[in-house]
Amino acid sequence: MTAAPTSPAFDADYALEDRYRVESGRIFITGNQALVRLPLMQRQRDLAAGLNTAGFISGYRGSPLGTYDMNLWEAKAFLDANQIRFEPGLNEDLAATAVFGTQQAPLHAGARVQGVFSMWYGTGPGVDRSCDALKHANYAGTSKHGGVLALMGDDPGAKSSSIAHQSEHAMIHCGIPVLNPSSIQDYLDLGLYGFALSRYSGCWIGFKCLTDTIESSGSVSVAPGRVQIVTPTDYEPPAAGLHIGWANLPLQVEERLFEHRLAAVRAFVRANGLDRVVIEGARRRLGIVTTGKAYGDLRQALEELGLDERKLRDLGISIYKVALSWPLEPERLRAFAAGHDDLLVVEEKRPVIEEQLASILYNVSPRPRLSGKQDPLGRPLVPQIGELNPGVVAGILRRWIGEFAPDWTSALTPLPATPLLTVQAGGLARLPSFCSGCPHNRSTVVPEGSIALGGIGCHGMAVWLPERRTLAVNQMGAEGANWIGQAPYVEIPHIFQNMGDGTYFHSGLLAIRAAVAANVNITYKILVNGAVAMTGGQPIEGEEMAGEITTPEIAHQLAGEGIGTIVVLSDDIEKYVPGTFPAGVRILDRSEIDRVQKELREIPGVTAIVYDQTCAAEARRLRKQGKLPEPDKRVVINELVCEGCGDCSVQSNCISIEPIETEFGRKRIINQSSCNKD
Ligand SMILES: Cc1ncc(C[n+]2csc(CCOP(=O)(O)OP(=O)(O)O)c2C)c(N)n1
């Protein structure tokens, strides 16, 4: 047995739940957990201030906020104890509207609380699809003792998204100010400032949650006095106030937001010093302006270049860290810029700060030279695609210094022998594949002579398999709508369209209705695996409430939309209760898929297959937990009999079938560990 560490910092009584319980000192926490802790802290602050508030969280999962809901479910006892309600959204825009409602609640006579502090969350595409809701909600505003943080899940490198994302522009479009935290500590600190800012200004506040920060973990300080809110003394709100009311005349609302609330936002940021000088050079040669994760990249890059804080000061390099990237607070920025020869903006993807900064400083004289997406000579400098990383930023700095401050070159650490990392814009080197036993590995097969359209979800991987003849993916919930625009102009009589059950419930049913309305020849394949598999296997919304949507219910809904031919395929047709399906729905074993598809493609109009088989990863989890019986059959390949033709790999497309080198040549083996026993 190893002895317990004797370090004084070691706390033998520390429990995992302390990350939510401890009220001072340091805790170890992940980005997701920090976003669970944040509303708990807000509630405690409100209690201490004598405010009767409650918390409300709603949104929809997606990268990199894919498991936020799971973290919230896990912390239910803490949320309950703090009057915080987590209500998973059916989709992002309806969730945003529910959050909108929390700000209206105190307007009713006899409301039970003085305010509801709320958090909305969505992945980048979820932000995009919700702009109408977010805009209406933000134009209407927040309540004085409520406040809203809108968590924008951005996956800039499209590591697990269909599109590379940066949500600032969508938020700007909705008039929502954007906080850009650069670390988990910032999640807590800026989160508390964010609620206060929302209450002060009447605005929703965007809160950027990036893959690199949300998926990291670390030790952070939760000292009670860390965040002290300062009320601005240089801002006077209009007589009608800034907060939400029932009367919302469009032009008055517009004026209130853009003329008054955003001025209040800037005043708050200024008064609380949210944008701040992190390093002040002894001379004013180069001022670097940065924000969010790029700040961390910059600090690491400077370290790699051998530029420690003392050297930076001596050379005349300063750093300005922006917390609120839109709307940029101009006064402190002007003070920082004054007297600098050069400014360099280091921000990821398309410019947000740089363009505001250029317009803020345009009429300042003398003004520093500006570098950012371009150098002062108009050549590309900071890439606006892919992701930044310390290696890329170090390369940018090295180049800038070489060209515009060559006298500093000798201060830099010489280039390492190994090549620096570069922006990953060329796509992934290795594509993911279906898990062993994945139902989508069978259900996405198309019959000879047919093609299919892909969709959002794990089954979207069919697009990467040429023999599946599955074409491009569009946004979640629009599956098949592109066929309405293609069908009249092509010689292809029919198409198959895959759609996961999570997507179906989120928004996909409406796309099916559109196909019925347009009367196109299409067969929807609703892939029921009982989980939102791609984001971690969450239940389809509804389970917590009235019971998860079932295959018979889906069949009834499809019939209700006017689809005449519906066939259910499953690995276990015995499980259905007789009489629960609409009349005429056929229930067949999954092995019939080819025949059924060939039949349905000949039927004019919209037809549907509901392919029902539990997600293999989910089944594996359930078996481990003893909630699903272990099958009493295993499949093995006898190496002595195997002729090594490899056809089993081709036919099954299963990753558990592996090559094995034997003295009789290459044979096949089934990896019994990764096999999911389908
Ligand atoms: C508007 C929007 N919200 C969220 C996501 C994130 N997302 C990607 S795949 C996926 C799960 C889809 O689940 P389902 O349709 O059941 O397919 P499965 O992964 O189970 O095959 C989600 C939520 C997204 N791409 N777009």
XYZ file of C-alpha atoms and ligand atoms in Angstrom:
704
model
C 0.000 0.000 0.000
C 1.297 3.463 -0.748
C 1.225 5.992 2.052
C -1.008 9.038 1.680
C 0.934 12.063 0.426
C 2.139 14.258 3.265
C 2.050 17.555 1.382
C 0.187 20.189 3.415
C -1.858 20.951 0.297
C -3.239 17.416 0.287
C -6.713 17.237 1.758
C -7.574 13.644 2.542
C -11.233 14.556 3.031
C -11.617 16.247 -0.349
C -14.523 14.650 -2.211
C -15.393 15.052 -5.882
C -18.575 16.863 -4.963
C -16.537 19.511 -3.173
C -16.197 21.229 -6.520
C -19.784 22.323 -5.947
C -19.703 22.481 -2.160
C -16.527 24.316 -1.190
C -17.104 28.023 -0.621
C -13.537 29.293 -0.436
C -10.019 28.265 -1.329
C -9.247 26.212 -4.428
C -11.140 23.487 -6.236
C -10.361 21.194 -9.154
C -12.943 21.472 -11.875
C -13.585 20.972 -15.602
C -14.987 23.612 -17.923
C -18.391 21.918 -18.016
C -18.481 21.634 -14.236
C -17.549 25.305 -13.879
C -20.691 26.097 -15.845
C -22.652 24.003 -13.342
C -20.991 25.710 -10.403
C -21.554 29.197 -11.789
C -25.334 29.387 -11.186
C -24.850 27.851 -7.729
C -22.492 30.716 -6.899
C -24.901 33.256 -8.331
C -27.676 31.945 -6.118
C -25.444 32.150 -3.042
C -24.516 35.731 -3.870
C -28.177 36.627 -4.297
C -29.051 35.045 -0.971
C -26.296 37.036 0.716
C -27.666 40.199 -0.904
C -31.165 39.417 0.369
C -32.591 38.747 -3.103
C -35.295 36.185 -3.678
C -34.163 34.693 -6.983
C -34.199 31.364 -8.769
C -32.106 29.904 -11.568
C -33.191 28.385 -14.869
C -31.093 26.547 -17.456
C -32.228 25.400 -20.868
C -30.665 24.722 -24.236
C -29.692 21.865 -26.506
C -26.528 19.795 -26.561
C -23.878 19.941 -29.210
C -20.142 20.197 -29.477
C -18.374 21.453 -27.384
C -21.329 21.736 -24.979
C -22.231 18.134 -25.735
C -22.161 16.867 -22.170
C -23.216 19.971 -20.248
C -26.667 18.433 -19.701
C -25.129 15.265 -18.229
C -23.119 17.362 -15.792
C -26.266 19.228 -14.802
C -28.194 15.980 -14.261
C -25.360 14.679 -12.103
C -25.480 17.806 -9.955
C -29.268 17.766 -9.594
C -29.183 17.714 -5.792
C -27.077 20.873 -5.735
C -29.266 22.587 -8.304
C -32.439 21.675 -6.411
C -31.016 22.959 -3.154
C -30.317 26.286 -4.872
C -33.694 26.723 -6.608
C -32.126 26.100 -10.000
C -34.244 24.324 -12.556
C -32.712 22.512 -15.517
C -35.203 22.069 -18.308
C -33.545 20.509 -21.387
C -34.866 22.161 -24.534
C -36.620 20.355 -27.331
C -34.304 22.334 -29.558
C -32.223 25.472 -29.183
C -34.655 28.124 -30.308
C -37.539 26.864 -28.207
C -35.125 26.661 -25.276
C -34.088 30.275 -25.926
C -37.725 31.281 -25.876
C -38.230 29.484 -22.570
C -35.289 31.447 -21.166
C -36.866 34.614 -22.602
C -39.924 33.691 -20.543
C -37.919 33.602 -17.317
C -37.220 37.305 -17.740
C -40.930 37.993 -18.271
C -41.981 35.998 -15.193
C -41.354 38.771 -12.637
C -43.521 41.127 -14.702
C -46.608 39.187 -13.616
C -48.435 40.360 -10.518
C -47.734 38.052 -7.608
C -44.589 36.515 -9.157
C -42.932 34.109 -6.728
C -39.441 35.504 -7.252
C -37.829 38.884 -7.769
C -35.871 37.540 -10.713
C -34.650 34.447 -12.490
C -30.999 34.237 -13.487
C -30.869 32.035 -16.548
C -28.442 30.245 -18.773
C -29.104 29.197 -22.337
C -26.699 26.879 -24.148
C -26.273 25.761 -27.712
C -23.642 24.556 -30.131
C -22.552 26.956 -32.904
C -25.218 25.717 -35.348
C -27.700 25.957 -32.476
C -26.781 29.619 -32.038
C -27.285 30.130 -35.748
C -30.681 28.467 -35.912
C -31.832 30.393 -32.845
C -31.085 33.902 -34.051
C -34.753 34.794 -34.401
C -35.463 33.694 -30.840
C -32.271 35.217 -29.435
C -32.914 38.507 -31.183
C -36.504 38.784 -29.981
C -35.449 37.856 -26.475
C -32.518 40.254 -26.359
C -34.412 43.150 -27.889
C -37.043 42.617 -25.194
C -34.270 42.337 -22.597
C -33.661 40.992 -19.135
C -35.096 41.779 -15.742
C -33.340 43.735 -13.020
C -32.773 40.793 -10.674
C -32.663 38.094 -13.348
C -30.148 38.228 -16.167
C -29.222 35.802 -18.927
C -25.988 34.226 -20.072
C -26.129 32.649 -23.528
C -23.449 29.968 -23.749
C -22.161 29.716 -27.315
C -20.466 26.373 -27.911
C -17.831 27.022 -30.548
C -15.822 24.277 -32.214
C -13.402 26.374 -34.296
C -11.516 23.402 -35.673
C -14.746 21.485 -36.537
C -13.319 18.562 -34.570
C -16.788 17.176 -34.010
C -19.068 19.471 -35.978
C -20.366 19.647 -39.510
C -19.128 23.211 -39.842
C -16.215 25.204 -38.354
C -17.676 27.634 -35.893
C -17.329 31.140 -34.520
C -20.509 32.511 -33.000
C -19.602 36.122 -32.278
C -21.076 37.405 -35.514
C -24.434 35.739 -34.859
C -24.515 37.320 -31.405
C -23.569 40.722 -32.788
C -26.381 40.288 -35.292
C -28.758 39.834 -32.350
C -27.256 42.805 -30.494
C -25.956 40.517 -27.740
C -22.665 41.562 -26.103
C -20.074 38.785 -26.008
C -17.802 37.780 -23.144
C -14.800 35.751 -24.178
C -13.276 33.778 -21.270
C -9.793 32.409 -21.734
C -9.638 29.876 -18.903
C -11.759 27.956 -16.429
C -11.048 30.638 -13.845
C -12.513 33.121 -16.318
C -15.613 30.916 -16.652
C -16.383 31.526 -12.994
C -15.210 35.131 -12.721
C -16.562 36.439 -16.017
C -19.678 34.326 -15.531
C -20.507 36.243 -12.342
C -19.637 39.531 -14.018
C -21.815 38.392 -16.928
C -24.915 37.975 -14.773
C -24.260 41.345 -13.141
C -23.716 42.952 -16.545
C -26.931 41.450 -17.867
C -28.856 42.761 -14.872
C -27.252 46.175 -15.097
C -27.673 46.692 -18.841
C -30.848 44.729 -19.573
C -28.990 42.749 -22.286
C -28.556 39.051 -22.762
C -24.823 38.333 -22.549
C -23.127 35.883 -24.902
C -20.526 33.674 -23.271
C -18.075 31.962 -25.588
C -17.371 28.340 -24.667
C -14.625 26.968 -26.819
C -13.559 23.345 -27.229
C -10.114 23.988 -25.716
C -11.391 25.706 -22.589
C -14.541 23.734 -21.903
C -12.790 20.417 -22.322
C -9.924 21.329 -20.018
C -9.724 21.001 -16.264
C -7.752 22.769 -13.608
C -7.514 24.136 -10.140
C -9.268 27.459 -9.659
C -9.786 29.913 -6.845
C -13.254 30.341 -5.396
C -12.344 32.988 -2.846
C -15.609 34.734 -1.947
C -14.276 38.247 -2.542
C -12.801 37.540 -5.989
C -15.569 39.210 -7.942
C -16.624 42.584 -6.579
C -19.138 44.250 -8.837
C -18.656 47.984 -9.309
C -21.647 50.050 -10.421
C -20.599 52.679 -12.981
C -20.847 56.279 -11.875
C -20.524 57.761 -15.356
C -23.674 56.317 -16.881
C -27.255 57.507 -16.525
C -30.026 55.194 -17.783
C -33.016 56.712 -19.608
C -36.111 57.545 -17.569
C -37.947 54.470 -18.883
C -35.104 52.256 -17.666
C -33.286 49.500 -19.485
C -35.169 46.414 -18.445
C -37.788 44.194 -19.956
C -41.438 45.224 -19.993
C -44.573 44.069 -21.785
C -44.721 47.003 -24.200
C -42.239 46.423 -26.997
C -42.722 48.864 -29.876
C -40.077 47.889 -32.436
C -38.374 51.263 -32.882
C -38.372 52.056 -29.168
C -36.890 48.680 -28.449
C -34.226 49.233 -31.073
C -33.345 52.609 -29.580
C -33.256 51.228 -26.051
C -30.862 48.475 -27.083
C -28.440 50.299 -29.341
C -28.486 53.788 -27.824
C -28.823 52.975 -24.161
C -28.154 49.394 -23.199
C -24.929 49.069 -25.157
C -23.716 52.331 -23.600
C -24.502 50.797 -20.204
C -22.538 47.703 -21.204
C -19.471 49.748 -22.087
C -19.740 51.715 -18.837
C -19.925 48.474 -16.834
C -16.919 46.967 -18.580
C -14.941 50.165 -17.972
C -15.965 50.496 -14.314
C -15.107 46.888 -13.569
C -11.876 46.865 -15.525
C -12.895 43.738 -17.415
C -10.626 44.587 -20.348
C -7.214 45.025 -18.812
C -3.513 45.586 -19.381
C -1.805 42.356 -18.394
C 1.750 43.430 -19.182
C 2.867 47.024 -19.449
C 6.024 47.585 -21.506
C 8.662 50.005 -20.263
C 8.363 51.689 -23.643
C 5.401 51.752 -25.997
C 6.605 49.909 -29.043
C 4.255 46.978 -29.606
C 0.847 46.597 -27.991
C -0.703 43.165 -28.451
C -4.488 43.022 -28.140
C -6.003 39.607 -27.641
C -8.960 37.763 -26.164
C -10.266 34.375 -25.023
C -8.372 31.255 -25.897
C -6.034 33.231 -28.158
C -4.719 34.885 -24.979
C -3.541 31.478 -23.726
C -2.032 30.684 -27.124
C -0.212 34.009 -27.055
C 1.234 33.513 -23.565
C 2.443 30.035 -24.472
C 3.889 31.315 -27.748
C 5.797 34.079 -25.952
C 7.211 31.496 -23.588
C 8.307 29.334 -26.506
C 10.001 32.367 -28.031
C 11.877 32.936 -24.777
C 10.090 36.212 -24.046
C 9.354 36.237 -20.336
C 7.583 39.130 -18.649
C 10.790 40.997 -17.833
C 12.046 40.736 -21.415
C 8.662 41.837 -22.757
C 8.720 44.911 -20.539
C 12.300 45.745 -21.466
C 11.632 45.410 -25.186
C 8.520 47.549 -24.957
C 5.856 44.904 -25.555
C 2.521 45.273 -23.759
C -0.499 42.961 -23.677
C -4.133 44.032 -23.478
C -6.584 41.244 -22.678
C -10.113 41.934 -23.832
C -12.909 40.232 -21.892
C -15.883 41.694 -23.758
C -15.097 41.291 -27.433
C -18.258 43.076 -28.601
C -19.043 45.918 -28.180
C -15.448 46.910 -27.535
C -15.022 49.399 -24.697
C -13.261 52.368 -26.343
C -11.862 54.491 -23.511
C -9.497 52.007 -21.917
C -8.550 50.773 -25.358
C -7.602 54.291 -26.491
C -5.545 54.758 -23.333
C -3.733 51.498 -24.029
C -3.117 52.345 -27.684
C -1.842 55.871 -26.994
C 1.832 56.277 -27.793
C 2.367 52.782 -29.195
C 4.241 52.477 -32.486
C 2.367 49.313 -33.380
C -0.697 47.333 -32.361
C -1.059 43.654 -33.175
C -4.443 41.949 -32.739
C -4.200 38.225 -32.068
C -7.677 36.707 -32.327
C -8.919 33.442 -33.725
C -10.857 33.188 -36.991
C -12.613 36.180 -38.552
C -11.799 39.557 -37.016
C -14.143 40.866 -34.342
C -11.920 43.040 -32.170
C -9.671 44.217 -34.968
C -12.404 45.876 -37.001
C -13.870 47.637 -33.974
C -10.418 48.712 -32.854
C -9.626 50.129 -36.299
C -12.761 52.232 -36.269
C -12.263 53.355 -32.648
C -8.713 54.514 -33.391
C -9.202 55.821 -36.914
C -9.574 59.455 -35.865
C -6.892 59.323 -33.192
C -3.726 61.116 -34.132
C -1.020 59.979 -34.076
C -2.302 56.440 -34.222
C -0.282 53.241 -34.083
C 0.236 51.042 -37.126
C -2.140 48.089 -37.120
C -1.375 44.419 -37.732
C -3.799 41.549 -37.396
C -5.352 39.506 -40.134
C -2.919 41.430 -42.341
C 0.450 42.985 -41.640
C 0.935 46.715 -42.242
C 1.834 45.949 -45.862
C -1.442 44.117 -46.496
C -0.012 40.593 -46.482
C -1.841 37.806 -44.595
C -0.602 37.475 -41.015
C -2.975 35.991 -38.411
C -4.970 33.237 -40.186
C -8.723 33.627 -40.246
C -9.430 29.944 -40.828
C -8.923 26.841 -38.717
C -7.671 27.161 -35.167
C -4.858 29.088 -33.598
C -2.410 27.291 -31.381
C 0.778 28.392 -29.615
C 2.934 27.169 -32.495
C 1.005 29.212 -35.031
C 1.078 32.311 -32.839
C 4.823 31.896 -32.226
C 5.298 31.753 -35.998
C 3.245 34.929 -36.449
C 5.262 36.777 -33.805
C 8.559 35.572 -35.218
C 7.574 36.774 -38.666
C 6.284 40.109 -37.433
C 9.391 40.728 -35.379
C 11.658 39.730 -38.275
C 9.968 42.257 -40.557
C 8.988 45.118 -38.299
C 11.263 44.931 -35.231
C 14.394 43.123 -36.467
C 16.406 44.517 -33.542
C 14.437 42.132 -31.274
C 15.392 39.006 -33.191
C 18.455 38.307 -31.052
C 16.212 38.230 -27.948
C 14.252 35.262 -29.320
C 14.988 31.624 -28.598
C 16.400 30.137 -31.818
C 13.983 28.053 -33.864
C 13.643 24.476 -32.581
C 14.825 21.659 -34.824
C 11.325 20.108 -34.952
C 8.838 21.873 -37.222
C 6.284 24.122 -35.547
C 2.619 23.131 -35.545
C 0.609 24.694 -38.308
C -3.045 25.574 -38.709
C -5.101 22.461 -39.361
C -7.142 23.565 -42.327
C -6.668 20.631 -44.618
C -9.139 18.288 -42.937
C -8.725 15.305 -40.675
C -6.063 12.771 -41.441
C -8.081 9.778 -40.192
C -11.849 9.580 -40.438
C -13.926 8.103 -37.646
C -15.943 4.962 -38.235
C -19.064 3.193 -36.924
C -18.626 1.448 -33.567
C -18.811 -2.336 -33.750
C -22.439 -3.413 -33.794
C -23.669 0.106 -34.597
C -27.207 -0.074 -36.005
C -26.324 2.676 -38.492
C -23.735 0.372 -40.001
C -26.599 -1.776 -41.319
C -29.412 0.715 -41.664
C -27.536 3.155 -43.916
C -26.920 0.558 -46.622
C -28.769 1.510 -49.827
C -30.007 -0.959 -52.438
C -28.311 -1.295 -55.774
C -29.263 1.568 -58.074
C -30.281 3.983 -55.305
C -28.639 6.912 -53.573
C -29.266 8.493 -50.169
C -28.807 11.798 -48.409
C -26.917 12.005 -45.125
C -27.908 13.865 -42.002
C -26.621 15.139 -38.671
C -25.651 12.421 -36.212
C -23.427 9.355 -36.029
C -25.141 7.933 -39.107
C -23.680 10.899 -41.031
C -20.495 8.825 -41.267
C -22.168 6.953 -44.128
C -21.250 9.973 -46.255
C -17.586 8.942 -46.021
C -18.214 5.411 -47.296
C -18.322 5.498 -51.107
C -20.298 2.240 -51.380
C -23.124 3.762 -49.307
C -23.709 6.350 -52.063
C -24.827 8.799 -49.363
C -24.444 12.407 -50.369
C -23.909 15.638 -48.522
C -25.172 16.602 -45.093
C -27.044 19.820 -44.404
C -28.051 21.374 -41.098
C -29.815 19.436 -38.340
C -33.543 19.240 -38.897
C -33.593 19.971 -42.625
C -33.027 16.406 -43.760
C -34.581 15.858 -47.151
C -35.610 19.473 -47.709
C -32.782 19.836 -50.238
C -34.397 17.032 -52.245
C -37.404 19.324 -52.755
C -35.043 21.628 -54.626
C -33.200 18.871 -56.487
C -35.961 16.507 -57.557
C -37.564 18.704 -60.267
C -34.255 19.115 -62.083
C -32.678 15.661 -62.099
C -33.294 12.299 -63.727
C -33.185 10.502 -60.384
C -36.709 9.243 -59.605
C -36.303 8.694 -55.857
C -33.955 9.189 -52.924
C -33.465 7.763 -49.425
C -32.961 10.162 -46.522
C -31.396 9.145 -43.193
C -32.500 10.885 -40.016
C -31.592 10.055 -36.397
C -34.333 9.855 -33.776
C -32.716 12.715 -31.817
C -32.907 14.913 -34.879
C -36.441 13.743 -35.638
C -37.567 14.935 -32.214
C -35.473 18.139 -32.245
C -36.841 19.480 -35.541
C -36.753 16.798 -38.227
C -40.470 16.066 -38.213
C -41.032 19.472 -39.796
C -38.703 18.600 -42.689
C -40.740 15.445 -43.261
C -43.896 17.561 -43.315
C -42.242 19.785 -45.942
C -41.475 16.746 -48.108
C -45.072 15.545 -47.808
C -46.325 19.033 -48.698
C -44.059 19.133 -51.765
C -45.043 15.547 -52.648
C -41.517 14.495 -53.617
C -40.470 10.866 -54.027
C -38.454 10.160 -50.934
C -38.142 7.407 -48.340
C -37.214 8.627 -44.882
C -35.221 6.192 -42.811
C -35.811 7.195 -39.185
C -32.932 5.614 -37.314
C -34.158 4.891 -33.825
C -31.244 3.992 -31.571
C -32.792 5.314 -28.376
C -30.080 7.891 -27.796
C -28.590 11.112 -29.033
C -25.530 9.022 -29.701
C -23.150 11.512 -31.171
C -23.153 13.792 -28.154
C -22.706 11.063 -25.555
C -25.839 8.912 -25.591
C -28.309 11.209 -23.875
C -31.982 10.290 -23.886
C -34.079 11.866 -26.607
C -35.825 14.764 -24.888
C -38.973 13.638 -23.227
C -37.662 10.777 -21.138
C -37.438 12.977 -18.093
C -41.000 14.130 -18.634
C -43.646 11.968 -20.229
C -41.524 9.030 -21.373
C -39.123 8.854 -24.272
C -40.672 8.882 -27.719
C -41.279 5.298 -28.811
C -41.239 3.622 -32.190
C -45.068 3.195 -32.233
C -45.433 6.907 -31.418
C -43.112 7.828 -34.280
C -45.147 5.608 -36.591
C -48.353 7.347 -35.460
C -46.831 10.784 -36.042
C -45.642 9.810 -39.519
C -49.066 8.415 -40.351
C -50.591 11.630 -39.024
C -48.412 13.599 -41.437
C -50.010 11.673 -44.271
C -47.361 9.037 -45.000
C -49.179 6.004 -46.335
C -46.461 3.346 -46.338
C -44.504 2.874 -43.119
C -42.358 -0.179 -42.368
C -40.660 -0.861 -39.044
C -37.439 -2.893 -39.148
C -35.798 -4.158 -35.988
C -33.397 -6.703 -34.526
C -36.092 -7.604 -31.997
C -39.626 -7.488 -33.380
C -40.960 -9.494 -30.458
C -40.561 -6.517 -28.134
C -43.506 -4.535 -29.510
C -46.866 -4.609 -27.807
C -49.483 -5.740 -30.339
C -51.936 -3.062 -31.381
C -49.687 -0.120 -30.579
C -48.908 0.712 -34.210
C -51.256 2.433 -36.652
C -53.169 0.119 -38.967
C -51.176 -0.931 -42.011
C -47.718 -0.488 -40.523
C -45.642 -3.608 -41.213
C -43.112 -4.826 -38.661
C -40.277 -6.910 -40.075
C -36.886 -8.276 -39.117
C -33.987 -5.995 -40.022
C -32.652 -8.600 -42.449
C -35.463 -7.551 -44.813
C -33.974 -4.104 -45.325
C -32.875 -4.577 -48.920
C -36.215 -5.982 -50.058
C -38.194 -3.313 -48.194
C -36.092 -0.485 -49.593
C -36.526 -1.811 -53.136
C -40.275 -1.950 -52.584
C -40.613 1.523 -51.060
C -38.537 3.290 -53.670
C -41.154 2.345 -56.266
C -44.022 3.948 -54.311
C -44.694 7.571 -55.358
C -44.560 10.310 -52.702
C -43.159 10.087 -49.184
C -42.665 6.686 -47.550
C -40.880 5.787 -44.314
C -38.791 3.090 -42.698
C -38.368 3.211 -38.947
C -35.203 1.251 -38.212
C -35.208 0.410 -34.517
C -32.103 -1.003 -32.852
C -30.347 0.187 -29.691
C -27.120 2.181 -30.074
C -24.234 -0.299 -29.699
C -22.236 1.953 -27.385
C -25.324 2.458 -25.259
C -26.009 -1.304 -25.199
C -22.418 -1.878 -24.085
C -22.827 0.653 -21.263
C -26.117 -0.912 -20.185
C -24.565 -4.398 -20.179
C -21.705 -3.184 -18.021
C -24.226 -1.738 -15.592
C -26.133 -5.034 -15.600
C -29.197 -3.375 -17.115
C -29.158 -5.373 -20.344
C -28.571 -9.134 -20.584
C -25.291 -10.365 -22.016
C -26.002 -12.285 -25.241
C -25.135 -15.956 -24.811
C -23.480 -16.084 -28.221
C -20.095 -14.892 -29.401
C -18.792 -14.955 -32.933
C -15.286 -16.234 -33.595
C -13.344 -16.871 -36.765
C -11.373 -20.078 -36.854
C -8.014 -19.044 -38.278
C -7.352 -22.527 -39.571
C -10.510 -22.504 -41.652
C -10.385 -18.820 -42.668
C -9.116 -18.374 -46.209
C -8.174 -14.757 -45.565
C -10.235 -13.356 -48.436
C -11.257 -10.337 -46.331
C -14.835 -10.406 -47.587
C -16.210 -10.480 -44.019
C -14.625 -7.049 -43.426
C -16.094 -5.719 -46.649
C -19.576 -7.132 -46.079
C -19.868 -6.190 -42.413
C -17.808 -2.987 -42.459
C -17.119 -3.859 -38.820
C -14.012 -2.519 -37.101
C -13.836 -5.512 -34.769
C -12.830 -7.741 -37.672
C -9.078 -7.374 -37.816
C -6.331 -8.876 -39.932
C -3.954 -11.288 -38.233
C -0.675 -12.531 -39.661
C -0.275 -16.315 -39.301
C 2.256 -18.819 -40.620
C -0.318 -19.600 -43.336
C -0.603 -15.955 -44.366
C -2.984 -13.139 -43.429
C -6.247 -14.309 -41.848
C -9.067 -12.532 -39.975
C -9.815 -12.430 -36.260
C -12.646 -10.884 -34.263
C -11.415 -8.547 -31.563
C -13.490 -9.882 -28.650
C -12.802 -6.793 -26.570
C -14.149 -4.191 -28.997
C -16.902 -6.510 -30.315
C -20.336 -5.373 -29.205
C -21.840 -8.810 -29.742
C -24.325 -7.940 -32.446
C -28.817 22.715 -34.499
C -27.869 21.684 -33.995
N -27.919 21.356 -32.688
C -27.080 20.433 -32.188
C -26.163 19.821 -32.996
C -25.179 18.852 -32.420
N -25.407 17.486 -32.813
C -24.691 16.859 -33.763
S -25.107 15.296 -33.967
C -26.265 15.372 -32.785
C -27.034 14.167 -32.380
C -28.046 13.736 -33.329
O -28.699 12.669 -32.734
P -29.523 11.656 -33.583
O -30.291 12.386 -34.623
O -30.294 10.785 -32.661
O -28.432 10.821 -34.343
P -27.376 9.763 -33.726
O -26.151 10.511 -33.382
O -28.006 9.097 -32.559
O -27.115 8.851 -34.860
C -26.319 16.635 -32.232
C -27.219 17.021 -31.152
C -26.147 20.208 -34.352
N -25.297 19.669 -35.222
N -26.996 21.121 -34.813
